[in-house]
Amino acid sequence: MQGPQTTRNLTAWLAAFFVVALGAKLWTIQLWATNIPYWDQWDEARLLFKPWLEGTLTWRDFFIPHNEHRIVFTRLLDLAEVKVNGQWDPLFQTVVNAVIHIGFGCLLAVTIWSAVRQKYAGLICCALLPFFALPFAGKIPRTVFNRRCIS
């Protein structure tokens, strides 16, 4: 049975985890992000926002395949972001996605904390922090990869 002190301890660690991870992500966004749409984001404008603005968007448009996926929830989120923000802004989308990612990290921390009988909240948050705060999404340039494989 968890006591109020244990729950308060977890809440404090989760708040610290959230603030530190969000700060790191916002700093990365400030340094490297651009407001120019990237790759598949142009398809959002063509397949979702344009029909919505023209009044021709139907519920079926949310289920149209995009490459090999049917990204219904992503399209709903994108439309909600445009409605909330008043305009299409890739930087706003990036910040919203960062918050969703960190929220998942908090949920994972709570799940692990529950699995270890509600102990080690600080250790769990500190162990998860690098995976949710640091920008690990970079690609290895093809030339570097080819040199390692061929040499």
JSON list of N, CA, C and O in Angstrom, two decimals, residues 47-49 60-66 69-80:
[
{"chain": "A", "resi": 47, "resn": "LEU", "atom": "N", "xyz": [-2.81, 17.14, -48.40]},
{"chain": "A", "resi": 47, "resn": "LEU", "atom": "CA", "xyz": [-3.87, 16.15, -48.20]},
{"chain": "A", "resi": 47, "resn": "LEU", "atom": "C", "xyz": [-4.81, 16.44, -47.05]},
{"chain": "A", "resi": 47, "resn": "LEU", "atom": "O", "xyz": [-5.89, 15.85, -46.97]},
{"chain": "A", "resi": 48, "resn": "LEU", "atom": "N", "xyz": [-4.42, 17.33, -46.12]},
{"chain": "A", "resi": 48, "resn": "LEU", "atom": "CA", "xyz": [-5.24, 17.56, -44.94]},
{"chain": "A", "resi": 48, "resn": "LEU", "atom": "C", "xyz": [-5.67, 19.02, -44.81]},
{"chain": "A", "resi": 48, "resn": "LEU", "atom": "O", "xyz": [-6.85, 19.33, -44.77]},
{"chain": "A", "resi": 49, "resn": "PHE", "atom": "N", "xyz": [-4.69, 19.92, -44.77]},
{"chain": "A", "resi": 49, "resn": "PHE", "atom": "CA", "xyz": [-5.02, 21.32, -44.49]},
{"chain": "A", "resi": 49, "resn": "PHE", "atom": "C", "xyz": [-5.72, 22.00, -45.67]},
{"chain": "A", "resi": 49, "resn": "PHE", "atom": "O", "xyz": [-6.66, 22.76, -45.47]},
{"chain": "A", "resi": 60, "resn": "ARG", "atom": "N", "xyz": [-13.39, 10.34, -44.44]},
{"chain": "A", "resi": 60, "resn": "ARG", "atom": "CA", "xyz": [-12.61, 9.32, -45.16]},
{"chain": "A", "resi": 60, "resn": "ARG", "atom": "C", "xyz": [-11.18, 9.78, -45.42]},
{"chain": "A", "resi": 60, "resn": "ARG", "atom": "O", "xyz": [-10.27, 8.96, -45.53]},
{"chain": "A", "resi": 61, "resn": "ASP", "atom": "N", "xyz": [-11.00, 11.09, -45.54]},
{"chain": "A", "resi": 61, "resn": "ASP", "atom": "CA", "xyz": [-9.65, 11.62, -45.79]},
{"chain": "A", "resi": 61, "resn": "ASP", "atom": "C", "xyz": [-8.69, 11.30, -44.64]},
{"chain": "A", "resi": 61, "resn": "ASP", "atom": "O", "xyz": [-7.48, 11.25, -44.85]},
{"chain": "A", "resi": 62, "resn": "PHE", "atom": "N", "xyz": [-9.21, 11.08, -43.46]},
{"chain": "A", "resi": 62, "resn": "PHE", "atom": "CA", "xyz": [-8.36, 10.74, -42.33]},
{"chain": "A", "resi": 62, "resn": "PHE", "atom": "C", "xyz": [-7.81, 9.31, -42.43]},
{"chain": "A", "resi": 62, "resn": "PHE", "atom": "O", "xyz": [-6.83, 8.98, -41.80]},
{"chain": "A", "resi": 63, "resn": "PHE", "atom": "N", "xyz": [-8.46, 8.47, -43.23]},
{"chain": "A", "resi": 63, "resn": "PHE", "atom": "CA", "xyz": [-8.08, 7.06, -43.35]},
{"chain": "A", "resi": 63, "resn": "PHE", "atom": "C", "xyz": [-7.33, 6.74, -44.63]},
{"chain": "A", "resi": 63, "resn": "PHE", "atom": "O", "xyz": [-6.98, 5.60, -44.87]},
{"chain": "A", "resi": 64, "resn": "ILE", "atom": "N", "xyz": [-7.08, 7.75, -45.46]},
{"chain": "A", "resi": 64, "resn": "ILE", "atom": "CA", "xyz": [-6.33, 7.52, -46.70]},
{"chain": "A", "resi": 64, "resn": "ILE", "atom": "C", "xyz": [-4.91, 7.10, -46.33]},
{"chain": "A", "resi": 64, "resn": "ILE", "atom": "O", "xyz": [-4.28, 7.72, -45.48]},
{"chain": "A", "resi": 65, "resn": "PRO", "atom": "N", "xyz": [-4.39, 6.03, -46.97]},
{"chain": "A", "resi": 65, "resn": "PRO", "atom": "CA", "xyz": [-3.04, 5.58, -46.63]},
{"chain": "A", "resi": 65, "resn": "PRO", "atom": "C", "xyz": [-1.98, 6.64, -46.95]},
{"chain": "A", "resi": 65, "resn": "PRO", "atom": "O", "xyz": [-2.07, 7.35, -47.95]},
{"chain": "A", "resi": 66, "resn": "HIS", "atom": "N", "xyz": [-1.01, 6.75, -46.08]},
{"chain": "A", "resi": 66, "resn": "HIS", "atom": "CA", "xyz": [0.15, 7.59, -46.32]},
{"chain": "A", "resi": 66, "resn": "HIS", "atom": "C", "xyz": [1.35, 6.67, -46.33]},
{"chain": "A", "resi": 66, "resn": "HIS", "atom": "O", "xyz": [1.73, 6.14, -45.28]},
{"chain": "A", "resi": 69, "resn": "HIS", "atom": "N", "xyz": [1.13, 3.50, -44.14]},
{"chain": "A", "resi": 69, "resn": "HIS", "atom": "CA", "xyz": [0.44, 3.70, -42.87]},
{"chain": "A", "resi": 69, "resn": "HIS", "atom": "C", "xyz": [-0.90, 4.41, -43.06]},
{"chain": "A", "resi": 69, "resn": "HIS", "atom": "O", "xyz": [-1.10, 5.13, -44.02]},
{"chain": "A", "resi": 70, "resn": "ARG", "atom": "N", "xyz": [-1.77, 4.22, -42.10]},
{"chain": "A", "resi": 70, "resn": "ARG", "atom": "CA", "xyz": [-3.01, 4.99, -42.01]},
{"chain": "A", "resi": 70, "resn": "ARG", "atom": "C", "xyz": [-2.89, 5.78, -40.71]},
{"chain": "A", "resi": 70, "resn": "ARG", "atom": "O", "xyz": [-3.14, 5.24, -39.63]},
{"chain": "A", "resi": 71, "resn": "ILE", "atom": "N", "xyz": [-2.52, 7.04, -40.82]},
{"chain": "A", "resi": 71, "resn": "ILE", "atom": "CA", "xyz": [-2.14, 7.84, -39.66]},
{"chain": "A", "resi": 71, "resn": "ILE", "atom": "C", "xyz": [-3.31, 8.71, -39.19]},
{"chain": "A", "resi": 71, "resn": "ILE", "atom": "O", "xyz": [-3.23, 9.94, -39.17]},
{"chain": "A", "resi": 72, "resn": "VAL", "atom": "N", "xyz": [-4.36, 8.06, -38.77]},
{"chain": "A", "resi": 72, "resn": "VAL", "atom": "CA", "xyz": [-5.58, 8.75, -38.36]},
{"chain": "A", "resi": 72, "resn": "VAL", "atom": "C", "xyz": [-5.33, 9.68, -37.18]},
{"chain": "A", "resi": 72, "resn": "VAL", "atom": "O", "xyz": [-5.69, 10.87, -37.23]},
{"chain": "A", "resi": 73, "resn": "PHE", "atom": "N", "xyz": [-4.72, 9.18, -36.13]},
{"chain": "A", "resi": 73, "resn": "PHE", "atom": "CA", "xyz": [-4.52, 9.98, -34.92]},
{"chain": "A", "resi": 73, "resn": "PHE", "atom": "C", "xyz": [-3.55, 11.14, -35.17]},
{"chain": "A", "resi": 73, "resn": "PHE", "atom": "O", "xyz": [-3.71, 12.23, -34.62]},
{"chain": "A", "resi": 74, "resn": "THR", "atom": "N", "xyz": [-2.55, 10.92, -36.01]},
{"chain": "A", "resi": 74, "resn": "THR", "atom": "CA", "xyz": [-1.62, 11.99, -36.36]},
{"chain": "A", "resi": 74, "resn": "THR", "atom": "C", "xyz": [-2.35, 13.09, -37.10]},
{"chain": "A", "resi": 74, "resn": "THR", "atom": "O", "xyz": [-2.14, 14.29, -36.85]},
{"chain": "A", "resi": 75, "resn": "ARG", "atom": "N", "xyz": [-3.21, 12.72, -38.02]},
{"chain": "A", "resi": 75, "resn": "ARG", "atom": "CA", "xyz": [-3.98, 13.72, -38.76]},
{"chain": "A", "resi": 75, "resn": "ARG", "atom": "C", "xyz": [-4.94, 14.48, -37.85]},
{"chain": "A", "resi": 75, "resn": "ARG", "atom": "O", "xyz": [-5.10, 15.70, -37.99]},
{"chain": "A", "resi": 76, "resn": "LEU", "atom": "N", "xyz": [-5.57, 13.78, -36.94]},
{"chain": "A", "resi": 76, "resn": "LEU", "atom": "CA", "xyz": [-6.45, 14.46, -35.98]},
{"chain": "A", "resi": 76, "resn": "LEU", "atom": "C", "xyz": [-5.66, 15.43, -35.11]},
{"chain": "A", "resi": 76, "resn": "LEU", "atom": "O", "xyz": [-6.11, 16.56, -34.85]},
{"chain": "A", "resi": 77, "resn": "LEU", "atom": "N", "xyz": [-4.50, 15.00, -34.65]},
{"chain": "A", "resi": 77, "resn": "LEU", "atom": "CA", "xyz": [-3.65, 15.87, -33.84]},
{"chain": "A", "resi": 77, "resn": "LEU", "atom": "C", "xyz": [-3.20, 17.09, -34.64]},
{"chain": "A", "resi": 77, "resn": "LEU", "atom": "O", "xyz": [-3.23, 18.22, -34.14]},
{"chain": "A", "resi": 78, "resn": "ASP", "atom": "N", "xyz": [-2.79, 16.88, -35.89]},
{"chain": "A", "resi": 78, "resn": "ASP", "atom": "CA", "xyz": [-2.34, 18.00, -36.73]},
{"chain": "A", "resi": 78, "resn": "ASP", "atom": "C", "xyz": [-3.46, 19.02, -36.93]},
{"chain": "A", "resi": 78, "resn": "ASP", "atom": "O", "xyz": [-3.23, 20.23, -36.85]},
{"chain": "A", "resi": 79, "resn": "LEU", "atom": "N", "xyz": [-4.65, 18.54, -37.18]},
{"chain": "A", "resi": 79, "resn": "LEU", "atom": "CA", "xyz": [-5.78, 19.45, -37.37]},
{"chain": "A", "resi": 79, "resn": "LEU", "atom": "C", "xyz": [-6.11, 20.20, -36.08]},
{"chain": "A", "resi": 79, "resn": "LEU", "atom": "O", "xyz": [-6.39, 21.40, -36.11]},
{"chain": "A", "resi": 80, "resn": "ALA", "atom": "N", "xyz": [-6.03, 19.50, -34.95]},
{"chain": "A", "resi": 80, "resn": "ALA", "atom": "CA", "xyz": [-6.28, 20.16, -33.66]},
{"chain": "A", "resi": 80, "resn": "ALA", "atom": "C", "xyz": [-5.21, 21.22, -33.39]},
{"chain": "A", "resi": 80, "resn": "ALA", "atom": "O", "xyz": [-5.53, 22.30, -32.87]}
]
